[in-house]
C-alpha cells in the first residue's frame, strides 16, 4: 500500500475533537486513509521506531503552508458553469433568473453535463474542496446523473451526486416550463437505477448518491413522500432540496398550503439526519428548534444568497441552537464561482453584517468557525464521520494553502485566520483518497486549457440554440 508523508507544514489544522492546530506538523497517509497526525518531531520518532513499515514512499515538504482537511461542498449545480453571468450581472431575483435560464438549460445534453461537471470540479478542487455534493435536477436530451459521476471519477473527487427532479410544469401551476419536467414514474425508476448502480455506503466511499427534488414546489407532494421512502430503503442515502431560500417562497407556501416551508416538507416525511436543505435563509425561531429536534441539516450558500438578493441566513442562531450547518458554493450561475475557500470567507463576512433584527457584530463568526462549517460542518450534514478532520482512520483528504506569498505577507500573527481574512488563495496541494490531485498549485492529470476551450464552445452553443448568442 502506498505511503505519503506531508511534513513541515507551518500549521496543521486537524479539526479533531480538541481542534488541535499543530505548528510544524506532519500527516502520514497509508493507502486511502490517514495513519497518524502530529508534530514533525513526533512523526519522525514514530517512523524511526519502525522504519521498515513506516518509511514513506513519498515525502512532500509543506513549509510555508497551512495544511487542513479537504473541504466539503454540500450544495451545487455543476452544470450551471455553462451559464455563468446570465442575469446575474444585471441583477435578477431568483424567480426571474430561473425563468431566463430554463430555455438555455433545456439545450443541455450528456456531453454538456460531463464537460461542465469536469470543469467545475477542477475549479473546486483548486479552491480546496475534496468532497462535493451536486444537485442535478434536469435531464434534457438524454443526459443522466452518470455523466457527472464519470467526470468526478476521472478527476478523483469524492462525490455525493444527488438525483434531482422537477415534475410540476407551468401548465400545472409550477415554475419550470413543461418541456423541462419529467414523469414521476420515470424519476423514481431512474432514482432507483442510480442508487443501485453507483451508491456505495461503505466507509471511505468515493460515491454516495442522494435523492433531491429541486424544491417541494416543483414536484408533487406524492413524489416528495415516495422519494423519501426510496432513499430510506437504502443505507446512508441523503435527501436534499432547496428550502426557505427567499421570502417569496415563504409567502407562496403560506398562500397555497397555509403553512411555512419547513412544516410543509416535514409533513411529507422530510426530516431526519439524512435530510439537508439548501439555503434556509428565512427560518423562524420555531423552525430552528424543529431542525435541532429532527437533526435535519442546512447548507448555507452566502454568495448565491447575496447575488440573488435572497437575504442573510441566521447561521449564528442556527449554530447556537445546535442545527447542523454546512457550506455550499451553489451555482455556478448564482455565484458565479466555484471557490470553496472564498465561500468560507463570504460566510464569515456575511454573518458580521447587520440586518433587520440583528445589529452588525464583528464576532458573529470567526475565521475558524467558517473553516469548520466548510469541513466538519459539511461532513456532519452528509452523515460522514470519515471526512472533515485529519485523524487516524479518516479518509486521506487534505489540502495545503501557501501562506508565504504576497497575499498573506504580514499575516504572521495568525496564519490559520489569514486563510480567510486575506484574499482567498488556491490550493497548492490536494490529496483525495490518498491520491495527489493537485501539486504545486496545478492539477496533476488534467490539461485545463483544452477543457476550458471545450466548455466555452458548449456554453456559446447553448446561448445560440436558445436564440441569445
Ligand atoms: Zn441551488
Short mmCIF file of C-alpha atoms and ligand atoms in Angstrom, two decimals:
data_model
loop_
_atom_site.label_atom_id
_atom_site.label_comp_id
_atom_site.label_asym_id
_atom_site.label_seq_id
_atom_site.Cartn_x
_atom_site.Cartn_y
_atom_site.Cartn_z
CA UNK A 1 0.00 0.00 0.00
CA UNK A 2 1.45 3.38 -0.94
CA UNK A 3 2.55 5.80 1.78
CA UNK A 4 2.84 9.58 1.74
CA UNK A 5 4.22 11.95 4.35
CA UNK A 6 3.24 15.61 4.24
CA UNK A 7 5.59 17.30 6.68
CA UNK A 8 6.94 20.62 7.94
CA UNK A 9 3.64 22.47 7.48
CA UNK A 10 3.68 25.83 9.25
CA UNK A 11 0.39 24.72 10.81
CA UNK A 12 -1.68 21.54 10.52
CA UNK A 13 -5.33 22.30 11.29
CA UNK A 14 -6.76 18.96 12.42
CA UNK A 15 -10.43 19.79 13.19
CA UNK A 16 -10.25 16.85 15.61
CA UNK A 17 -12.25 16.77 18.86
CA UNK A 18 -9.75 19.09 20.58
CA UNK A 19 -9.49 21.28 17.43
CA UNK A 20 -5.71 20.87 17.62
CA UNK A 21 -3.58 23.12 15.46
CA UNK A 22 -0.05 21.75 15.22
CA UNK A 23 2.78 24.16 14.44
CA UNK A 24 5.45 22.36 12.40
CA UNK A 25 3.12 19.45 11.71
CA UNK A 26 3.06 16.26 9.68
CA UNK A 27 0.38 13.97 8.30
CA UNK A 28 1.21 10.37 7.43
CA UNK A 29 -1.02 8.64 4.88
CA UNK A 30 -1.20 4.96 4.07
CA UNK A 31 -3.32 3.95 1.08
CA UNK A 32 -6.51 5.98 1.15
CA UNK A 33 -6.55 6.72 4.90
CA UNK A 34 -4.68 8.86 7.41
CA UNK A 35 -2.47 6.76 9.67
CA UNK A 36 -1.24 9.43 12.05
CA UNK A 37 -1.00 13.20 12.56
CA UNK A 38 1.43 15.05 14.84
CA UNK A 39 4.38 17.37 15.21
CA UNK A 40 7.30 16.84 12.85
CA UNK A 41 9.40 15.57 15.77
CA UNK A 42 6.76 13.10 16.97
CA UNK A 43 6.14 11.72 13.49
CA UNK A 44 9.88 11.43 12.77
CA UNK A 45 10.31 9.44 16.01
CA UNK A 46 7.30 7.29 15.15
CA UNK A 47 8.82 6.48 11.74
CA UNK A 48 12.24 5.78 13.25
CA UNK A 49 10.72 3.27 15.67
CA UNK A 50 9.68 1.01 12.77
CA UNK A 51 11.44 2.18 9.61
CA UNK A 52 10.64 -0.94 7.59
CA UNK A 53 6.91 -0.39 7.84
CA UNK A 54 6.87 3.38 8.21
CA UNK A 55 9.44 4.90 5.86
CA UNK A 56 7.21 6.84 3.48
CA UNK A 57 7.37 6.15 -0.23
CA UNK A 58 6.87 9.85 -0.94
CA UNK A 59 7.57 12.96 1.12
CA UNK A 60 6.13 16.40 0.42
CA UNK A 61 7.56 19.33 2.36
CA UNK A 62 4.83 21.83 3.20
CA UNK A 63 6.87 24.65 4.74
CA UNK A 64 5.09 27.95 4.10
CA UNK A 65 1.70 26.21 4.07
CA UNK A 66 -1.34 25.70 6.25
CA UNK A 67 -2.48 22.08 5.88
CA UNK A 68 -6.12 21.38 6.67
CA UNK A 69 -8.84 18.81 5.98
CA UNK A 70 -10.16 18.89 2.43
CA UNK A 71 -13.30 21.00 2.32
CA UNK A 72 -16.80 19.62 1.79
CA UNK A 73 -19.08 21.49 -0.60
CA UNK A 74 -22.67 20.50 0.20
CA UNK A 75 -24.73 22.26 -2.44
CA UNK A 76 -24.03 22.84 -6.08
CA UNK A 77 -25.34 22.62 -9.63
CA UNK A 78 -22.20 21.88 -11.60
CA UNK A 79 -23.94 22.26 -14.98
CA UNK A 80 -24.58 25.93 -14.26
CA UNK A 81 -20.94 26.74 -15.02
CA UNK A 82 -22.17 26.79 -18.62
CA UNK A 83 -24.39 29.81 -17.92
CA UNK A 84 -22.32 31.95 -15.60
CA UNK A 85 -23.25 35.64 -15.62
CA UNK A 86 -26.59 35.14 -17.40
CA UNK A 87 -28.85 37.54 -15.49
CA UNK A 88 -26.53 37.91 -12.50
CA UNK A 89 -24.55 40.87 -13.80
CA UNK A 90 -27.65 42.94 -14.37
CA UNK A 91 -29.24 41.72 -11.15
CA UNK A 92 -32.27 39.42 -11.34
CA UNK A 93 -34.06 37.91 -8.33
CA UNK A 94 -34.41 34.13 -8.03
CA UNK A 95 -37.66 33.50 -9.91
CA UNK A 96 -36.87 35.90 -12.81
CA UNK A 97 -33.37 34.50 -13.01
CA UNK A 98 -34.69 30.92 -13.25
CA UNK A 99 -37.20 31.86 -15.95
CA UNK A 100 -34.44 33.41 -18.03
CA UNK A 101 -32.25 30.32 -17.71
CA UNK A 102 -34.71 27.46 -18.26
CA UNK A 103 -34.77 27.83 -22.10
CA UNK A 104 -30.97 27.76 -22.21
CA UNK A 105 -30.69 24.81 -19.84
CA UNK A 106 -33.19 22.88 -21.95
CA UNK A 107 -30.50 22.61 -24.67
CA UNK A 108 -28.04 20.82 -22.37
CA UNK A 109 -27.07 17.26 -23.31
CA UNK A 110 -24.94 14.44 -21.89
CA UNK A 111 -21.70 15.93 -23.19
CA UNK A 112 -22.54 19.33 -21.69
CA UNK A 113 -23.23 17.74 -18.29
CA UNK A 114 -19.95 15.82 -18.42
CA UNK A 115 -17.76 18.73 -19.54
CA UNK A 116 -19.30 21.29 -17.16
CA UNK A 117 -19.00 18.88 -14.23
CA UNK A 118 -15.38 18.24 -15.08
CA UNK A 119 -14.60 21.95 -15.30
CA UNK A 120 -16.48 22.96 -12.15
CA UNK A 121 -14.98 20.09 -10.15
CA UNK A 122 -11.49 21.12 -11.28
CA UNK A 123 -12.19 24.66 -10.11
CA UNK A 124 -13.49 23.35 -6.80
CA UNK A 125 -10.51 21.11 -6.17
CA UNK A 126 -8.17 24.02 -6.89
CA UNK A 127 -10.05 26.01 -4.25
CA UNK A 128 -9.63 23.34 -1.58
CA UNK A 129 -12.74 21.14 -1.90
CA UNK A 130 -12.18 17.39 -1.79
CA UNK A 131 -15.82 16.29 -1.38
CA UNK A 132 -18.65 17.71 -3.45
CA UNK A 133 -22.39 17.17 -3.27
CA UNK A 134 -24.07 18.12 -6.51
CA UNK A 135 -27.76 18.70 -7.17
CA UNK A 136 -28.63 17.85 -10.77
CA UNK A 137 -32.37 18.31 -11.30
CA UNK A 138 -32.83 18.48 -15.08
CA UNK A 139 -32.04 15.80 -17.59
CA UNK A 140 -32.77 17.09 -21.10
CA UNK A 141 -31.66 15.43 -24.33
CA UNK A 142 -30.68 12.06 -22.89
CA UNK A 143 -28.39 13.42 -20.14
CA UNK A 144 -28.06 11.37 -16.96
CA UNK A 145 -26.53 11.53 -13.49
CA UNK A 146 -23.96 9.08 -14.85
CA UNK A 147 -22.42 11.87 -16.95
CA UNK A 148 -21.29 13.89 -13.94
CA UNK A 149 -20.29 10.82 -11.95
CA UNK A 150 -17.90 9.91 -14.77
CA UNK A 151 -16.33 13.38 -14.57
CA UNK A 152 -15.86 13.12 -10.79
CA UNK A 153 -14.36 9.65 -11.06
CA UNK A 154 -11.89 10.73 -13.74
CA UNK A 155 -10.77 13.66 -11.59
CA UNK A 156 -10.72 11.61 -8.37
CA UNK A 157 -13.17 13.81 -6.43
CA UNK A 158 -15.12 12.32 -3.50
CA UNK A 159 -18.63 12.77 -4.82
CA UNK A 160 -22.18 12.92 -3.49
CA UNK A 161 -24.26 13.40 -6.65
CA UNK A 162 -27.96 13.81 -5.99
CA UNK A 163 -30.59 12.71 -8.49
CA UNK A 164 -32.82 15.75 -8.65
CA UNK A 165 -36.24 16.13 -10.21
CA UNK A 166 -38.92 18.50 -11.46
CA UNK A 167 -42.37 17.21 -12.36
CA UNK A 168 -44.78 20.13 -11.99
CA UNK A 169 -44.51 22.34 -15.07
CA UNK A 170 -46.03 25.70 -15.87
CA UNK A 171 -49.29 24.25 -17.15
CA UNK A 172 -49.83 22.57 -13.77
CA UNK A 173 -49.04 25.76 -11.84
CA UNK A 174 -45.30 25.15 -11.38
CA UNK A 175 -42.39 27.44 -12.17
CA UNK A 176 -40.38 25.36 -14.71
CA UNK A 177 -41.57 25.12 -18.30
CA UNK A 178 -43.35 21.89 -19.25
CA UNK A 179 -40.50 20.86 -21.58
CA UNK A 180 -38.08 20.54 -18.64
CA UNK A 181 -40.18 18.39 -16.31
CA UNK A 182 -40.18 14.61 -16.14
CA UNK A 183 -42.83 12.00 -15.49
CA UNK A 184 -42.79 10.97 -11.82
CA UNK A 185 -42.69 7.24 -12.64
CA UNK A 186 -39.57 7.84 -14.74
CA UNK A 187 -37.98 9.92 -11.95
CA UNK A 188 -38.46 7.15 -9.40
CA UNK A 189 -37.26 4.43 -11.79
CA UNK A 190 -34.12 6.37 -12.64
CA UNK A 191 -33.53 7.25 -8.97
CA UNK A 192 -33.66 3.54 -8.17
CA UNK A 193 -31.29 2.79 -11.06
CA UNK A 194 -28.62 5.29 -9.99
CA UNK A 195 -28.83 4.14 -6.37
CA UNK A 196 -28.36 0.52 -7.41
CA UNK A 197 -25.61 1.35 -9.90
CA UNK A 198 -23.45 3.88 -8.06
CA UNK A 199 -24.29 4.27 -4.36
CA UNK A 200 -21.62 2.99 -2.00
CA UNK A 201 -22.47 3.30 1.72
CA UNK A 202 -19.15 1.83 2.91
CA UNK A 203 -16.66 3.88 4.98
CA UNK A 204 -14.28 5.95 2.83
CA UNK A 205 -16.75 5.68 -0.06
CA UNK A 206 -15.97 7.79 -3.11
CA UNK A 207 -19.57 7.89 -4.45
CA UNK A 208 -22.72 8.25 -2.39
CA UNK A 209 -25.89 9.04 -4.27
CA UNK A 210 -28.66 11.21 -2.79
CA UNK A 211 -32.19 11.97 -3.95
CA UNK A 212 -33.22 15.58 -4.40
CA UNK A 213 -36.45 17.03 -5.81
CA UNK A 214 -35.49 20.54 -6.98
CA UNK A 215 -37.85 22.14 -4.49
CA UNK A 216 -41.01 20.92 -2.72
CA UNK A 217 -42.96 23.12 -5.14
CA UNK A 218 -41.53 21.76 -8.40
CA UNK A 219 -42.75 18.19 -7.71
CA UNK A 220 -45.98 16.81 -6.24
CA UNK A 221 -46.31 16.02 -2.51
CA UNK A 222 -46.64 12.35 -3.51
CA UNK A 223 -43.22 12.42 -5.20
CA UNK A 224 -41.68 14.03 -2.09
CA UNK A 225 -43.07 11.16 0.01
CA UNK A 226 -42.08 8.44 -2.47
CA UNK A 227 -38.59 9.90 -2.84
CA UNK A 228 -38.08 9.89 0.94
CA UNK A 229 -39.31 6.31 1.14
CA UNK A 230 -36.98 5.20 -1.66
CA UNK A 231 -33.98 6.92 -0.06
CA UNK A 232 -34.68 5.25 3.28
CA UNK A 233 -34.88 1.83 1.68
CA UNK A 234 -31.10 2.10 1.15
CA UNK A 235 -28.33 2.64 3.66
CA UNK A 236 -26.97 6.20 4.11
CA UNK A 237 -28.79 7.80 1.20
CA UNK A 238 -29.19 11.54 1.67
CA UNK A 239 -32.33 13.57 0.94
CA UNK A 240 -31.80 17.07 -0.33
CA UNK A 241 -33.84 20.01 -1.64
CA UNK A 242 -33.93 23.81 -1.75
CA UNK A 243 -35.93 25.30 1.11
CA UNK A 244 -36.82 28.74 2.51
CA UNK A 245 -34.47 30.40 0.06
CA UNK A 246 -36.49 33.61 -0.38
CA UNK A 247 -39.30 35.50 1.32
CA UNK A 248 -41.30 34.99 -1.92
CA UNK A 249 -41.11 31.26 -1.30
CA UNK A 250 -42.32 31.59 2.30
CA UNK A 251 -45.25 33.72 1.11
CA UNK A 252 -46.08 31.32 -1.73
CA UNK A 253 -46.11 28.37 0.65
CA UNK A 254 -48.31 30.17 3.19
CA UNK A 255 -50.76 31.33 0.48
CA UNK A 256 -51.01 27.97 -1.24
CA UNK A 257 -50.74 25.48 1.62
CA UNK A 258 -51.42 27.59 4.70
CA UNK A 259 -48.10 26.65 6.28
CA UNK A 260 -44.46 27.60 6.21
CA UNK A 261 -41.98 25.62 4.06
CA UNK A 262 -40.42 23.52 6.84
CA UNK A 263 -43.74 22.41 8.26
CA UNK A 264 -44.89 21.61 4.73
CA UNK A 265 -41.96 19.28 3.99
CA UNK A 266 -41.90 17.72 7.45
CA UNK A 267 -45.45 16.54 6.87
CA UNK A 268 -44.12 14.82 3.73
CA UNK A 269 -41.61 12.84 5.86
CA UNK A 270 -38.72 15.17 5.07
CA UNK A 271 -36.97 15.36 8.43
CA UNK A 272 -34.08 13.49 9.98
CA UNK A 273 -30.34 13.10 9.99
CA UNK A 274 -30.27 12.15 6.31
CA UNK A 275 -32.10 15.32 5.20
CA UNK A 276 -30.37 18.57 4.35
CA UNK A 277 -31.87 21.76 2.98
CA UNK A 278 -30.05 24.22 0.75
CA UNK A 279 -30.24 27.84 1.91
CA UNK A 280 -32.72 28.13 4.81
CA UNK A 281 -32.34 31.89 4.61
CA UNK A 282 -35.66 32.57 6.30
CA UNK A 283 -36.35 30.14 9.15
CA UNK A 284 -38.12 31.48 12.22
CA UNK A 285 -37.25 30.52 15.80
CA UNK A 286 -39.73 27.67 15.85
CA UNK A 287 -38.26 26.22 12.64
CA UNK A 288 -34.73 26.41 14.02
CA UNK A 289 -35.93 24.41 17.04
CA UNK A 290 -37.60 21.84 14.80
CA UNK A 291 -34.38 21.33 12.84
CA UNK A 292 -32.44 20.77 16.05
CA UNK A 293 -35.00 18.18 17.14
CA UNK A 294 -35.10 16.37 13.80
CA UNK A 295 -31.31 16.61 13.12
CA UNK A 296 -32.07 17.89 9.60
CA UNK A 297 -29.14 19.88 8.23
CA UNK A 298 -28.73 23.15 6.38
CA UNK A 299 -26.35 24.10 3.60
CA UNK A 300 -25.57 27.80 3.76
CA UNK A 301 -24.73 29.40 0.39
CA UNK A 302 -23.75 33.02 1.13
CA UNK A 303 -22.56 34.16 -2.32
CA UNK A 304 -25.70 32.91 -4.03
CA UNK A 305 -27.89 34.50 -1.35
CA UNK A 306 -26.17 37.81 -1.95
CA UNK A 307 -26.11 37.72 -5.75
CA UNK A 308 -29.83 36.87 -5.97
CA UNK A 309 -30.66 39.16 -3.03
CA UNK A 310 -32.29 36.27 -1.17
CA UNK A 311 -31.22 37.56 2.24
CA UNK A 312 -28.88 36.67 5.11
CA UNK A 313 -29.34 33.26 6.69
CA UNK A 314 -29.25 33.35 10.52
CA UNK A 315 -26.30 30.97 10.67
CA UNK A 316 -25.17 32.17 14.09
CA UNK A 317 -28.59 31.48 15.57
CA UNK A 318 -28.78 28.08 13.90
CA UNK A 319 -25.31 27.07 15.16
CA UNK A 320 -26.01 28.31 18.68
CA UNK A 321 -29.22 26.30 18.76
CA UNK A 322 -27.42 23.19 17.52
CA UNK A 323 -28.52 22.91 13.89
CA UNK A 324 -26.05 21.09 11.61
CA UNK A 325 -24.80 23.73 9.16
CA UNK A 326 -22.63 23.11 6.10
CA UNK A 327 -21.37 25.36 3.35
CA UNK A 328 -22.03 25.31 -0.37
CA UNK A 329 -20.93 27.43 -3.30
CA UNK A 330 -24.28 26.82 -5.06
CA UNK A 331 -24.44 27.88 -8.67
CA UNK A 332 -22.27 28.19 -10.50
CA UNK A 333 -24.69 30.51 -12.24
CA UNK A 334 -25.83 32.06 -8.97
CA UNK A 335 -22.40 32.61 -7.53
CA UNK A 336 -20.69 32.84 -10.29
CA UNK A 337 -17.81 30.96 -8.83
CA UNK A 338 -16.70 27.59 -7.57
CA UNK A 339 -14.33 28.79 -4.88
CA UNK A 340 -14.77 26.84 -1.66
CA UNK A 341 -12.26 28.80 0.41
CA UNK A 342 -13.77 32.01 -0.98
CA UNK A 343 -17.20 30.78 0.12
CA UNK A 344 -15.95 30.23 3.67
CA UNK A 345 -14.71 33.83 3.61
CA UNK A 346 -18.10 35.01 2.37
CA UNK A 347 -19.84 33.10 5.17
CA UNK A 348 -17.62 34.79 7.73
CA UNK A 349 -18.13 38.25 6.24
CA UNK A 350 -21.86 37.99 5.69
CA UNK A 351 -22.58 36.94 9.28
CA UNK A 352 -20.80 40.05 10.53
CA UNK A 353 -23.04 42.42 8.59
CA UNK A 354 -26.08 43.86 10.32
CA UNK A 355 -29.57 43.19 9.01
CA UNK A 356 -33.09 43.82 10.29
CA UNK A 357 -33.35 42.44 13.80
CA UNK A 358 -29.59 41.94 14.16
CA UNK A 359 -27.00 44.60 14.85
CA UNK A 360 -23.67 44.38 13.00
CA UNK A 361 -21.27 42.28 15.06
CA UNK A 362 -17.69 41.53 14.06
CA UNK A 363 -17.53 38.48 16.33
CA UNK A 364 -20.69 36.86 14.97
CA UNK A 365 -18.47 34.47 13.04
CA UNK A 366 -14.74 33.87 13.37
CA UNK A 367 -12.46 32.61 10.61
CA UNK A 368 -12.09 29.28 12.42
CA UNK A 369 -15.85 28.86 12.71
CA UNK A 370 -16.20 29.47 8.97
CA UNK A 371 -13.45 26.91 8.25
CA UNK A 372 -15.28 24.46 10.50
CA UNK A 373 -18.51 24.91 8.53
CA UNK A 374 -16.54 24.13 5.36
CA UNK A 375 -15.01 20.94 6.77
CA UNK A 376 -16.62 19.24 9.79
CA UNK A 377 -19.92 21.01 9.17
CA UNK A 378 -20.16 19.51 5.69
CA UNK A 379 -19.11 16.07 6.90
CA UNK A 380 -21.90 16.02 9.51
CA UNK A 381 -24.54 17.19 7.05
CA UNK A 382 -23.52 14.43 4.63
CA UNK A 383 -23.65 11.93 7.52
CA UNK A 384 -19.95 11.16 7.26
CA UNK A 385 -17.61 10.65 10.18
CA UNK A 386 -14.70 9.69 7.93
CA UNK A 387 -14.02 13.11 6.37
CA UNK A 388 -13.80 16.72 7.56
CA UNK A 389 -10.95 16.20 10.06
CA UNK A 390 -7.36 14.97 9.94
CA UNK A 391 -7.44 12.00 12.30
CA UNK A 392 -6.17 8.40 12.20
CA UNK A 393 -8.53 6.21 10.18
CA UNK A 394 -10.20 9.07 8.37
CA UNK A 395 -10.07 9.46 4.60
CA UNK A 396 -6.78 10.83 3.34
CA UNK A 397 -8.33 14.06 2.08
CA UNK A 398 -6.20 17.12 2.79
CA UNK A 399 -5.34 20.43 1.24
CA UNK A 400 -2.46 22.82 1.71
CA UNK A 401 -2.64 26.55 1.07
CA UNK A 402 0.51 28.64 0.80
CA UNK A 403 0.66 31.48 3.32
CA UNK A 404 4.09 32.78 2.33
CA UNK A 405 3.04 34.75 -0.74
CA UNK A 406 2.21 38.39 -1.26
CA UNK A 407 -1.48 37.99 -0.32
CA UNK A 408 -0.57 36.79 3.19
CA UNK A 409 2.53 38.90 3.80
CA UNK A 410 2.34 40.29 7.32
CA UNK A 411 -0.27 37.79 8.44
CA UNK A 412 2.16 36.07 10.78
CA UNK A 413 0.10 36.56 13.94
CA UNK A 414 -2.49 34.02 12.87
CA UNK A 415 -1.77 32.00 9.75
CA UNK A 416 -4.97 29.97 10.06
CA UNK A 417 -7.24 33.01 10.20
CA UNK A 418 -5.26 34.56 7.35
CA UNK A 419 -6.69 31.91 5.02
CA UNK A 420 -9.99 33.82 5.23
CA UNK A 421 -9.11 37.33 6.34
CA UNK A 422 -6.69 37.69 3.41
CA UNK A 423 -7.67 37.15 -0.23
CA UNK A 424 -8.65 33.50 -0.67
CA UNK A 425 -5.86 31.52 -2.30
CA UNK A 426 -5.62 28.48 -4.48
CA UNK A 427 -4.79 25.00 -3.20
CA UNK A 428 -1.07 24.31 -3.51
CA UNK A 429 -1.59 20.64 -2.69
CA UNK A 430 -4.69 18.50 -2.69
CA UNK A 431 -4.75 14.86 -1.72
CA UNK A 432 -8.02 12.98 -2.14
CA UNK A 433 -8.41 9.38 -1.03
CA UNK A 434 -4.64 9.21 -0.68
CA UNK A 435 -4.04 10.32 -4.26
CA UNK A 436 -2.30 13.59 -5.15
CA UNK A 437 -4.72 15.52 -7.35
CA UNK A 438 -3.13 18.99 -7.10
CA UNK A 439 0.61 19.51 -6.75
CA UNK A 440 2.46 22.84 -6.88
CA UNK A 441 -0.90 24.51 -7.45
CA UNK A 442 -1.55 22.53 -10.66
CA UNK A 443 -3.93 19.70 -11.42
CA UNK A 444 -1.71 16.70 -11.90
CA UNK A 445 -3.63 14.80 -14.60
CA UNK A 446 -5.75 17.40 -16.37
CA UNK A 447 -4.81 19.94 -19.00
CA UNK A 448 -7.11 22.83 -18.16
CA UNK A 449 -6.64 24.81 -21.41
CA UNK A 450 -8.45 22.41 -23.77
CA UNK A 451 -11.10 21.71 -21.10
CA UNK A 452 -11.93 25.43 -20.74
CA UNK A 453 -11.99 25.84 -24.52
CA UNK A 454 -14.38 22.91 -24.93
CA UNK A 455 -16.56 24.16 -22.05
CA UNK A 456 -16.81 27.64 -23.58
CA UNK A 457 -17.63 26.24 -27.01
CA UNK A 458 -20.55 24.33 -25.45
CA UNK A 459 -21.62 27.43 -23.46
CA UNK A 460 -21.70 29.57 -26.62
CA UNK A 461 -23.63 26.83 -28.44
CA UNK A 462 -26.30 26.79 -25.72
CA UNK A 463 -26.79 30.55 -25.97
CA UNK A 464 -27.05 30.32 -29.76
CA UNK A 465 -29.54 27.45 -29.64
CA UNK A 466 -31.67 29.46 -27.19
CA UNK A 467 -31.55 32.45 -29.55
CA UNK A 468 -29.35 34.52 -27.21
CA UNK A 469 -25.98 34.05 -28.94
ZN1 LIG B 1 -29.16 25.63 -5.56
#
